[in-house]
Tab-separated table of C-alpha atoms in Angstrom:
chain	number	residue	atom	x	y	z
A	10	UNK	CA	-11.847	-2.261	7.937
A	11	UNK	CA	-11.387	-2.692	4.171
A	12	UNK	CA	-14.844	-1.170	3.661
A	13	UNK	CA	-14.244	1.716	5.520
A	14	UNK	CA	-10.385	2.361	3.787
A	15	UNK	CA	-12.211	2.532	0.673
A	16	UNK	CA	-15.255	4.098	1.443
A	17	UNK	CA	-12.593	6.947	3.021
A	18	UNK	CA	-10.742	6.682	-0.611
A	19	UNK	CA	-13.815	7.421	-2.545
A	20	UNK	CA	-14.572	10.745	-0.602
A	21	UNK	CA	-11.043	11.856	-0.739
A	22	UNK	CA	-11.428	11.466	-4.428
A	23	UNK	CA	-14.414	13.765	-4.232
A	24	UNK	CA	-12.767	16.129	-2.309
A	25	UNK	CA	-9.892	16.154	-4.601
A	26	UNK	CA	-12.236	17.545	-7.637
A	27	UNK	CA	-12.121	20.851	-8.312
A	28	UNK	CA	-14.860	20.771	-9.758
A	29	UNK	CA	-16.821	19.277	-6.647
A	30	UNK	CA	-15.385	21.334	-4.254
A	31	UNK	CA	-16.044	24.881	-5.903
A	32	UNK	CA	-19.037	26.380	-7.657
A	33	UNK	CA	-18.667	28.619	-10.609
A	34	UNK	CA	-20.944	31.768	-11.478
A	35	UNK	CA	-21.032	32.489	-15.164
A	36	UNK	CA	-21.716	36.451	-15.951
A	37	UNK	CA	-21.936	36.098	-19.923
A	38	UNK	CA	-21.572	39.899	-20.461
A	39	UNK	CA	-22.958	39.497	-24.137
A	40	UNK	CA	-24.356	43.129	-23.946
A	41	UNK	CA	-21.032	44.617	-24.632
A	42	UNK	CA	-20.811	42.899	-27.974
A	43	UNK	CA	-24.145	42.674	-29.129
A	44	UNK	CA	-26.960	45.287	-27.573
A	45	UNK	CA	-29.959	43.485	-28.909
A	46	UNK	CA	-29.138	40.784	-26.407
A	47	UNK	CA	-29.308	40.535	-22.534
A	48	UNK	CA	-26.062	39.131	-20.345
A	49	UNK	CA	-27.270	35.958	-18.794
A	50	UNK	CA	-26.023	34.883	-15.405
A	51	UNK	CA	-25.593	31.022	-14.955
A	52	UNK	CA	-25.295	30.493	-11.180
A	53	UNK	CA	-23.707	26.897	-10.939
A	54	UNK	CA	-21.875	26.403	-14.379
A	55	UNK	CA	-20.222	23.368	-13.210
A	56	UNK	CA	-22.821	21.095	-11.506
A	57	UNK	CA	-22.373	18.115	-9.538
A	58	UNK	CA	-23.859	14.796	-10.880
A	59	UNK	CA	-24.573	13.601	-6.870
A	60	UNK	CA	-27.050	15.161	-4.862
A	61	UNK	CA	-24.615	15.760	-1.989
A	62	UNK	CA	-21.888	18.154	-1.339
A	63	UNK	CA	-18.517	19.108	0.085
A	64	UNK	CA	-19.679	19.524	3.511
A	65	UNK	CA	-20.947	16.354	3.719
A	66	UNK	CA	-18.104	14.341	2.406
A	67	UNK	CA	-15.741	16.428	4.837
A	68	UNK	CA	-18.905	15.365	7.796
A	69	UNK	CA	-19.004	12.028	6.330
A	70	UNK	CA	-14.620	11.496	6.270
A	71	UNK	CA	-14.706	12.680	10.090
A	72	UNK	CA	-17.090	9.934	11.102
A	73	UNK	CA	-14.987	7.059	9.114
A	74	UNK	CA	-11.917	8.015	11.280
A	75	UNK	CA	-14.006	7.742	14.659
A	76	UNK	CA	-15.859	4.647	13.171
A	77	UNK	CA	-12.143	3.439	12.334
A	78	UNK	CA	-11.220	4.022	16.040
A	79	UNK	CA	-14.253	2.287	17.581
A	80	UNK	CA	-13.959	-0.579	15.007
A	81	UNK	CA	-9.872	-0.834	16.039
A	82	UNK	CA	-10.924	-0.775	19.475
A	83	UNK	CA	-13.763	-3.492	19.311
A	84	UNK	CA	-10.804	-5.763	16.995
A	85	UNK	CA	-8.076	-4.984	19.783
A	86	UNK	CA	-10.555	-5.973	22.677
A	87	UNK	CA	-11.445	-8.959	20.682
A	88	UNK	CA	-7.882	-9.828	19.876
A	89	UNK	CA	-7.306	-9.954	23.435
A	90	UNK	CA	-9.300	-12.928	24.198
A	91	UNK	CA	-7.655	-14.961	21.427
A	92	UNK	CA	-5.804	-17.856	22.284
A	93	UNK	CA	-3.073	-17.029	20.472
A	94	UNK	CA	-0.922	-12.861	20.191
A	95	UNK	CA	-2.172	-12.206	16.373
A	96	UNK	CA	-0.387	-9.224	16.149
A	97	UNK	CA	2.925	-11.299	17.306
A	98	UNK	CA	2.147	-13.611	15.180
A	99	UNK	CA	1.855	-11.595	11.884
A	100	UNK	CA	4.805	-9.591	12.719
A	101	UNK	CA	6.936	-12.534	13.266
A	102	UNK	CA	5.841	-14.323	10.273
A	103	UNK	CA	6.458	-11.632	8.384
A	104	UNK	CA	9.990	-11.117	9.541
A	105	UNK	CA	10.297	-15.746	8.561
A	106	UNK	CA	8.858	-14.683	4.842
A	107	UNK	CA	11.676	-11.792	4.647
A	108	UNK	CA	14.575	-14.520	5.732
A	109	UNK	CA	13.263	-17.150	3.184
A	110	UNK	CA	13.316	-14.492	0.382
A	111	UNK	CA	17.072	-14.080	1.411
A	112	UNK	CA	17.619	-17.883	1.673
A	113	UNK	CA	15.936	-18.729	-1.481
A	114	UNK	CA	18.366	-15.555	-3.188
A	115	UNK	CA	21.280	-16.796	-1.165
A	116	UNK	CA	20.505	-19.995	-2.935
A	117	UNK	CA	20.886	-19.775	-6.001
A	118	UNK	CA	24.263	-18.444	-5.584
A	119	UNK	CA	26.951	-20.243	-7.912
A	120	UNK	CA	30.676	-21.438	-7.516
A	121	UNK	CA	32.413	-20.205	-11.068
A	122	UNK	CA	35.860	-20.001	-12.181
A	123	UNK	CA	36.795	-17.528	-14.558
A	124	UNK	CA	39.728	-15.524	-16.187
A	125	UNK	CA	40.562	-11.921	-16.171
A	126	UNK	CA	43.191	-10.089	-17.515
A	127	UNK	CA	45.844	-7.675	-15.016
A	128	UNK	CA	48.740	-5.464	-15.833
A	129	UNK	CA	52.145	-4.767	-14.697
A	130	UNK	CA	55.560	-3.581	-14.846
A	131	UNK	CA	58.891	-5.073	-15.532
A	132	UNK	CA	62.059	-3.568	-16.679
A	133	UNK	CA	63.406	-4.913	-20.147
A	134	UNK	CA	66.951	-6.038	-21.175
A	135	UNK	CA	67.477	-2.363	-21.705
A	136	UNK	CA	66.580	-1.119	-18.484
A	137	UNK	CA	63.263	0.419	-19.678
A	138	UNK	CA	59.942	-0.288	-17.370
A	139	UNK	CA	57.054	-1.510	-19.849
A	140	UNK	CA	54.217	-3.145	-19.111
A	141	UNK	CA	52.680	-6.623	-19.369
A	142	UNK	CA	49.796	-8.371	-19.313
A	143	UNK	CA	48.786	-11.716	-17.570
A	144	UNK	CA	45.938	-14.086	-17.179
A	145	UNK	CA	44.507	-14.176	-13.389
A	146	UNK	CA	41.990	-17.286	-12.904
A	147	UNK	CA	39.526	-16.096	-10.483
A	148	UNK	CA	38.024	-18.915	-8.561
A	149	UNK	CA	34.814	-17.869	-6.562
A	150	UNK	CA	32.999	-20.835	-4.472
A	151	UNK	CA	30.032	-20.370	-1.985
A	152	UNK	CA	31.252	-20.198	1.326
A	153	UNK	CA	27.738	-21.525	3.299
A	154	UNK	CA	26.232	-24.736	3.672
A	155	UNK	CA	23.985	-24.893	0.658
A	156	UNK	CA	21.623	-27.898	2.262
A	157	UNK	CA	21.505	-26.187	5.495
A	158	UNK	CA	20.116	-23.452	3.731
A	159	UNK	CA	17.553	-25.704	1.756
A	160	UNK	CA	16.404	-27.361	5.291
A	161	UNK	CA	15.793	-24.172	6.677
A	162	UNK	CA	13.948	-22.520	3.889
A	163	UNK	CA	11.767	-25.668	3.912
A	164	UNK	CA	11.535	-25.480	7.949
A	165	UNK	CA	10.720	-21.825	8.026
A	166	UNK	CA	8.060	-22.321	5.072
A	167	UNK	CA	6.414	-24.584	6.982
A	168	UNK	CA	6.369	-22.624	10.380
A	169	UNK	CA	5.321	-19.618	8.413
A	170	UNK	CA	2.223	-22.131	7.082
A	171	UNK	CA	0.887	-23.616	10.651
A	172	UNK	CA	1.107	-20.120	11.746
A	173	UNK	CA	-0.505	-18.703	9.106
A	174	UNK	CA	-3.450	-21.387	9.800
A	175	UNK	CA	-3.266	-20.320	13.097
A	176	UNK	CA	-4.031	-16.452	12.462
A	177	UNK	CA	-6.974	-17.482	10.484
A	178	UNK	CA	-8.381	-19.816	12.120
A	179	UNK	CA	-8.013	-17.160	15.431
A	180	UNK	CA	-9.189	-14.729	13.317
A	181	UNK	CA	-12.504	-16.387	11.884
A	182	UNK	CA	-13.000	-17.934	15.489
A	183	UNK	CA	-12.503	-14.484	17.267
A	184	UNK	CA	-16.050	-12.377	17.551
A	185	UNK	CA	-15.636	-9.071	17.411
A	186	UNK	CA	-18.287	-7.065	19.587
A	187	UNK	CA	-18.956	-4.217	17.297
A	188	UNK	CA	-22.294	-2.953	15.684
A	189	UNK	CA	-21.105	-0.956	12.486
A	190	UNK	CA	-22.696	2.181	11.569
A	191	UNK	CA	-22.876	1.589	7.724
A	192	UNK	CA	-23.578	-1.726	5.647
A	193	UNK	CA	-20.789	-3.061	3.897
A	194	UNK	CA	-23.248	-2.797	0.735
A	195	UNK	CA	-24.134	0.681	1.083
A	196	UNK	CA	-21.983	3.202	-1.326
A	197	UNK	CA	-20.791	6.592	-0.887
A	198	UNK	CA	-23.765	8.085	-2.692
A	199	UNK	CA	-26.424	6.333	-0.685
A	200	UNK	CA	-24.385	7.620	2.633
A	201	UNK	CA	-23.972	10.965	1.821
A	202	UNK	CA	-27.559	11.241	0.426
A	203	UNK	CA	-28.629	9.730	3.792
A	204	UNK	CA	-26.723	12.654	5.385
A	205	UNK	CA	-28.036	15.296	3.310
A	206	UNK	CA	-31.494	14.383	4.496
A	207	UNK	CA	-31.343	14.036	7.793
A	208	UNK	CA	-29.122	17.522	8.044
């Protein structure tokens, strides 16, 4: 699947060049200027460097998504027959690796004690209001079980690990019934020249 995200990548990237995408026709009208000279007409000013075009990356992109599709199919059949649900499985583990983060940030929350200043009002011997100020001590302590927390980050980790062994080992053991179309070592060029002549 990797293979075919990137191969997809690499013809977006040639669709997204000007450059490929266009040709240019060059009318150098140096007659105007200079009579002794002819105009010269350059047809494709900006050639391409691959002996493909446009159409065939836009052909080529079209079959990736159906090979995609047939290749998701084959994986889902074959995902099926597995012993264990992998999708479940990553999903849920997932979801465990999210809750440690928390934990572990959770953790490393501090007790502290600290002073802060406050203002207020009080009416003098006079009868004036002015204003004072006084020292608040601000005492913050964690209000969770800090060793729970531990035992359960170390209990999750360790779920998340025998599942994760479980996935691959599912996933390595699982045979997917699918004949791919392209070689994982062929490149975009030798594709799309492949397609240029047989078209």
């Amino acid at each position: 699947m990797n293979f075919l995200e990137n191969l997809m990548y690499e013809g977006f990237t040639f669709l997204d060049t000007e450059e490929f995408v266009t040709r240019t026709k060059e009318i150098h009208l140096r007659s105007k200027t200079n009579p002794d000279i002819e105009d010269e007409v350059i047809e494709d000013a900006n050639p391409s460097d691959v002996d493909f075009n446009a159409n065939t990356v836009i052909y080529l992109e079209e079959e990736i998504l159906k090979e995609r599709e047939s290749l998701s199919k084959a994986i889902s059949k074959a995902k099926q027959k597995s012993k264990i649900d992998i999708d479940l499985a990553i999903a849920s583990n997932k979801k465990r690796q999210a809750f440690i983060g928390m934990l572990r940030e959770l953790g490393k929350t501090k007790s502290s004690e600290r002073i802060v200043k406050e203002s207020g009002y009080k009416f003098n011997s006079e009868g004036n209001q002015v204003s004072y100020v006084y020292d608040v001590k601000k005492i913050t302590t964690i209000d969770f079980d800090r060793n729970k927390v531990k035992k359960l980050i170390k209990t999750l980790s360790e779920q998340c690990d025998k599942v994760s062994c479980d996935i691959d080992r599912n996933m390595l053991n699982t045979e997917v019934e699918f004949e791919p179309k392209w070689a994982l070592t062929d490149t975009i060029e030798d594709i799309c020249e492949e397609l240029e002549n047989h078209n």
